[in-house]
């Protein structure tokens, strides 16, 4: 069925300890997730990414529904060597709901 952004907001609790999103979001343990859609991977000024993430961005990886789905399913599979300590979200419908929330919460 349709992705459920409200349900995605509850799933976003798994991300909150490391990420901020929305107006005024700042980098913390992880890069902020505002203006995420269309962002080249590893491209925020002032955040110290892994060399693996920067190399993926230089090779053309940018964040959209499909690339986020792959990264959130298994971060180390899409970006081997990423230093995001998150094992992945297994259920496809959970990822779809979370991505719908990210899209709604991320300005621009
Ligand atoms: C990177 C999303 C959970 C720490 C990223 C990026 C995205 C993302 C989209 C790439 C951003 C960019 O290229 O600018 C998420 C979501 C999460 C989650 C949606 C929850 C499902 C976490 C958790 C942590 C974390 C729990 C800390 C334990 C990081 C770090 C990076 C990163 C350190 C940089 C990775 C690197 O440079 O290789 N995250 N994340 N994330 N995240 Fe997460």
PDB file of C-alpha atoms and ligand atoms in Angstrom:
ATOM      1  CA  UNK A   1       0.000   0.000   0.000  1.00  0.00           C
ATOM      2  CA  UNK A   2       0.863   3.680   0.239  1.00  0.00           C
ATOM      3  CA  UNK A   3       3.907   4.634   2.272  1.00  0.00           C
ATOM      4  CA  UNK A   4       2.907   5.987   5.688  1.00  0.00           C
ATOM      5  CA  UNK A   5       5.015   9.007   6.713  1.00  0.00           C
ATOM      6  CA  UNK A   6       3.429   9.138  10.180  1.00  0.00           C
ATOM      7  CA  UNK A   7       4.504   5.569  10.824  1.00  0.00           C
ATOM      8  CA  UNK A   8       7.889   6.512   9.337  1.00  0.00           C
ATOM      9  CA  UNK A   9       8.275   9.194  11.996  1.00  0.00           C
ATOM     10  CA  UNK A  10       8.155   6.545  14.713  1.00  0.00           C
ATOM     11  CA  UNK A  11      10.715   4.453  12.805  1.00  0.00           C
ATOM     12  CA  UNK A  12      12.954   7.539  12.585  1.00  0.00           C
ATOM     13  CA  UNK A  13      13.596   7.094  16.321  1.00  0.00           C
ATOM     14  CA  UNK A  14      16.308   4.635  15.226  1.00  0.00           C
ATOM     15  CA  UNK A  15      18.134   7.501  13.485  1.00  0.00           C
ATOM     16  CA  UNK A  16      17.619  10.342  15.951  1.00  0.00           C
ATOM     17  CA  UNK A  17      20.530   9.639  18.245  1.00  0.00           C
ATOM     18  CA  UNK A  18      22.882  10.441  15.353  1.00  0.00           C
ATOM     19  CA  UNK A  19      20.922  12.623  12.910  1.00  0.00           C
ATOM     20  CA  UNK A  20      18.868  15.822  12.871  1.00  0.00           C
ATOM     21  CA  UNK A  21      16.364  16.746  10.154  1.00  0.00           C
ATOM     22  CA  UNK A  22      14.279  19.794   9.290  1.00  0.00           C
ATOM     23  CA  UNK A  23      14.769  23.519   9.674  1.00  0.00           C
ATOM     24  CA  UNK A  24      17.927  24.371  11.596  1.00  0.00           C
ATOM     25  CA  UNK A  25      19.172  20.765  11.636  1.00  0.00           C
ATOM     26  CA  UNK A  26      22.867  20.480  12.476  1.00  0.00           C
ATOM     27  CA  UNK A  27      25.552  17.871  12.083  1.00  0.00           C
ATOM     28  CA  UNK A  28      26.151  15.618  15.072  1.00  0.00           C
ATOM     29  CA  UNK A  29      27.421  12.054  15.207  1.00  0.00           C
ATOM     30  CA  UNK A  30      25.991  11.846  11.680  1.00  0.00           C
ATOM     31  CA  UNK A  31      25.445  14.501   9.016  1.00  0.00           C
ATOM     32  CA  UNK A  32      22.183  16.451   9.205  1.00  0.00           C
ATOM     33  CA  UNK A  33      19.469  15.130   6.887  1.00  0.00           C
ATOM     34  CA  UNK A  34      17.892  18.400   5.804  1.00  0.00           C
ATOM     35  CA  UNK A  35      17.735  18.961   2.020  1.00  0.00           C
ATOM     36  CA  UNK A  36      18.672  15.297   1.673  1.00  0.00           C
ATOM     37  CA  UNK A  37      16.938  14.440  -1.603  1.00  0.00           C
ATOM     38  CA  UNK A  38      19.302  15.178  -4.484  1.00  0.00           C
ATOM     39  CA  UNK A  39      22.298  15.596  -2.176  1.00  0.00           C
ATOM     40  CA  UNK A  40      25.518  14.065  -3.479  1.00  0.00           C
ATOM     41  CA  UNK A  41      26.640  11.435  -0.945  1.00  0.00           C
ATOM     42  CA  UNK A  42      29.289  12.667   1.461  1.00  0.00           C
ATOM     43  CA  UNK A  43      29.069  16.282   0.313  1.00  0.00           C
ATOM     44  CA  UNK A  44      28.113  18.401   3.359  1.00  0.00           C
ATOM     45  CA  UNK A  45      30.675  21.013   4.326  1.00  0.00           C
ATOM     46  CA  UNK A  46      31.834  20.624   7.896  1.00  0.00           C
ATOM     47  CA  UNK A  47      31.053  16.944   8.363  1.00  0.00           C
ATOM     48  CA  UNK A  48      33.892  14.423   8.488  1.00  0.00           C
ATOM     49  CA  UNK A  49      32.705  11.556   6.282  1.00  0.00           C
ATOM     50  CA  UNK A  50      34.464   8.248   5.709  1.00  0.00           C
ATOM     51  CA  UNK A  51      36.669   8.117   2.649  1.00  0.00           C
ATOM     52  CA  UNK A  52      34.319   5.358   1.422  1.00  0.00           C
ATOM     53  CA  UNK A  53      31.330   7.735   1.444  1.00  0.00           C
ATOM     54  CA  UNK A  54      33.259  10.558  -0.210  1.00  0.00           C
ATOM     55  CA  UNK A  55      34.463   8.179  -2.942  1.00  0.00           C
ATOM     56  CA  UNK A  56      30.875   7.037  -3.612  1.00  0.00           C
ATOM     57  CA  UNK A  57      29.752  10.638  -3.982  1.00  0.00           C
ATOM     58  CA  UNK A  58      32.641  11.398  -6.321  1.00  0.00           C
ATOM     59  CA  UNK A  59      31.581   8.349  -8.365  1.00  0.00           C
ATOM     60  CA  UNK A  60      28.049   9.753  -8.733  1.00  0.00           C
ATOM     61  CA  UNK A  61      26.021   8.451  -5.787  1.00  0.00           C
ATOM     62  CA  UNK A  62      23.254  10.887  -4.780  1.00  0.00           C
ATOM     63  CA  UNK A  63      20.336  10.375  -2.380  1.00  0.00           C
ATOM     64  CA  UNK A  64      16.886   9.569  -3.732  1.00  0.00           C
ATOM     65  CA  UNK A  65      14.216   7.000  -2.834  1.00  0.00           C
ATOM     66  CA  UNK A  66      16.079   4.137  -4.502  1.00  0.00           C
ATOM     67  CA  UNK A  67      19.566   4.862  -3.148  1.00  0.00           C
ATOM     68  CA  UNK A  68      18.216   5.548   0.358  1.00  0.00           C
ATOM     69  CA  UNK A  69      16.307   2.270   0.237  1.00  0.00           C
ATOM     70  CA  UNK A  70      19.520   0.395  -0.571  1.00  0.00           C
ATOM     71  CA  UNK A  71      21.629   2.245   2.021  1.00  0.00           C
ATOM     72  CA  UNK A  72      19.077   1.839   4.815  1.00  0.00           C
ATOM     73  CA  UNK A  73      18.577  -1.859   4.019  1.00  0.00           C
ATOM     74  CA  UNK A  74      22.280  -2.604   4.408  1.00  0.00           C
ATOM     75  CA  UNK A  75      24.613   0.385   4.728  1.00  0.00           C
ATOM     76  CA  UNK A  76      27.779  -1.677   4.297  1.00  0.00           C
ATOM     77  CA  UNK A  77      26.475  -3.235   1.072  1.00  0.00           C
ATOM     78  CA  UNK A  78      25.893   0.062  -0.751  1.00  0.00           C
ATOM     79  CA  UNK A  79      28.880   1.868   0.793  1.00  0.00           C
ATOM     80  CA  UNK A  80      31.487  -0.680   1.931  1.00  0.00           C
ATOM     81  CA  UNK A  81      33.510   0.965   4.671  1.00  0.00           C
ATOM     82  CA  UNK A  82      30.855   3.518   5.671  1.00  0.00           C
ATOM     83  CA  UNK A  83      31.245   4.511   9.289  1.00  0.00           C
ATOM     84  CA  UNK A  84      27.494   4.707   9.887  1.00  0.00           C
ATOM     85  CA  UNK A  85      26.985   2.209  12.742  1.00  0.00           C
ATOM     86  CA  UNK A  86      23.533   1.072  11.770  1.00  0.00           C
ATOM     87  CA  UNK A  87      22.910  -2.533  10.821  1.00  0.00           C
ATOM     88  CA  UNK A  88      20.052  -1.853   8.496  1.00  0.00           C
ATOM     89  CA  UNK A  89      16.284  -1.929   8.425  1.00  0.00           C
ATOM     90  CA  UNK A  90      15.146  -5.249   7.066  1.00  0.00           C
ATOM     91  CA  UNK A  91      11.490  -4.776   6.162  1.00  0.00           C
ATOM     92  CA  UNK A  92      10.894  -3.109   2.806  1.00  0.00           C
ATOM     93  CA  UNK A  93       7.636  -1.520   4.017  1.00  0.00           C
ATOM     94  CA  UNK A  94       9.423  -0.060   7.048  1.00  0.00           C
ATOM     95  CA  UNK A  95      12.028   1.503   4.764  1.00  0.00           C
ATOM     96  CA  UNK A  96       9.298   2.885   2.477  1.00  0.00           C
ATOM     97  CA  UNK A  97       7.502   4.490   5.441  1.00  0.00           C
ATOM     98  CA  UNK A  98      10.749   5.907   6.836  1.00  0.00           C
ATOM     99  CA  UNK A  99      11.740   7.343   3.441  1.00  0.00           C
ATOM    100  CA  UNK A 100       8.271   8.952   3.114  1.00  0.00           C
ATOM    101  CA  UNK A 101       8.875  10.613   6.498  1.00  0.00           C
ATOM    102  CA  UNK A 102      12.387  11.754   5.476  1.00  0.00           C
ATOM    103  CA  UNK A 103      10.913  13.300   2.347  1.00  0.00           C
ATOM    104  CA  UNK A 104       8.234  15.147   4.294  1.00  0.00           C
ATOM    105  CA  UNK A 105      10.570  16.324   7.061  1.00  0.00           C
ATOM    106  CA  UNK A 106      13.532  17.314   4.885  1.00  0.00           C
ATOM    107  CA  UNK A 107      13.031  20.843   3.556  1.00  0.00           C
ATOM    108  CA  UNK A 108      14.098  21.072  -0.085  1.00  0.00           C
TER     109      UNK A 108
HETATM  110  C1  LIG B   1      25.359   8.880   7.039  1.00  0.00           C
HETATM  111  C2  LIG B   1      20.554   8.204   7.134  1.00  0.00           C
HETATM  112  C3  LIG B   1      21.038   5.898  11.397  1.00  0.00           C
HETATM  113  C4  LIG B   1      25.502   7.741  11.774  1.00  0.00           C
HETATM  114  C5  LIG B   1      24.025   8.847   6.650  1.00  0.00           C
HETATM  115  C6  LIG B   1      23.514   9.259   5.369  1.00  0.00           C
HETATM  116  C7  LIG B   1      22.177   9.065   5.401  1.00  0.00           C
HETATM  117  C8  LIG B   1      21.835   8.525   6.694  1.00  0.00           C
HETATM  118  C9  LIG B   1      21.183   9.354   4.278  1.00  0.00           C
HETATM  119  C10 LIG B   1      24.347   9.837   4.224  1.00  0.00           C
HETATM  120  C11 LIG B   1      24.225  11.366   4.280  1.00  0.00           C
HETATM  121  C12 LIG B   1      25.168  12.142   3.382  1.00  0.00           C
HETATM  122  O1  LIG B   1      25.720  11.566   2.423  1.00  0.00           O
HETATM  123  O2  LIG B   1      25.340  13.349   3.633  1.00  0.00           O
HETATM  124  C13 LIG B   1      20.263   7.512   8.305  1.00  0.00           C
HETATM  125  C14 LIG B   1      18.945   7.043   8.681  1.00  0.00           C
HETATM  126  C15 LIG B   1      19.094   6.324   9.834  1.00  0.00           C
HETATM  127  C16 LIG B   1      20.480   6.423  10.231  1.00  0.00           C
HETATM  128  C17 LIG B   1      17.664   7.331   7.889  1.00  0.00           C
HETATM  129  C18 LIG B   1      18.058   5.501  10.601  1.00  0.00           C
HETATM  130  C19 LIG B   1      17.389   4.507   9.922  1.00  0.00           C
HETATM  131  C20 LIG B   1      22.271   6.250  11.913  1.00  0.00           C
HETATM  132  C21 LIG B   1      22.745   5.925  13.241  1.00  0.00           C
HETATM  133  C22 LIG B   1      24.007   6.453  13.342  1.00  0.00           C
HETATM  134  C23 LIG B   1      24.323   7.096  12.074  1.00  0.00           C
HETATM  135  C24 LIG B   1      21.953   5.156  14.298  1.00  0.00           C
HETATM  136  C25 LIG B   1      24.982   6.430  14.524  1.00  0.00           C
HETATM  137  C26 LIG B   1      25.098   5.314  15.302  1.00  0.00           C
HETATM  138  C27 LIG B   1      25.883   8.143  10.509  1.00  0.00           C
HETATM  139  C28 LIG B   1      27.239   8.531  10.139  1.00  0.00           C
HETATM  140  C29 LIG B   1      27.201   8.825   8.760  1.00  0.00           C
HETATM  141  C30 LIG B   1      25.815   8.647   8.325  1.00  0.00           C
HETATM  142  C31 LIG B   1      28.455   8.593  11.053  1.00  0.00           C
HETATM  143  C32 LIG B   1      28.374   9.175   7.858  1.00  0.00           C
HETATM  144  C33 LIG B   1      28.806   7.852   7.197  1.00  0.00           C
HETATM  145  C34 LIG B   1      30.113   7.901   6.413  1.00  0.00           C
HETATM  146  O3  LIG B   1      30.750   8.965   6.308  1.00  0.00           O
HETATM  147  O4  LIG B   1      30.485   6.815   5.916  1.00  0.00           O
HETATM  148  N1  LIG B   1      22.998   8.402   7.437  1.00  0.00           N
HETATM  149  N2  LIG B   1      21.148   7.135   9.267  1.00  0.00           N
HETATM  150  N3  LIG B   1      23.245   6.952  11.238  1.00  0.00           N
HETATM  151  N4  LIG B   1      25.065   8.223   9.399  1.00  0.00           N
HETATM  152 FE1  LIG B   1      23.130   7.653   9.318  1.00  0.00          FE
END
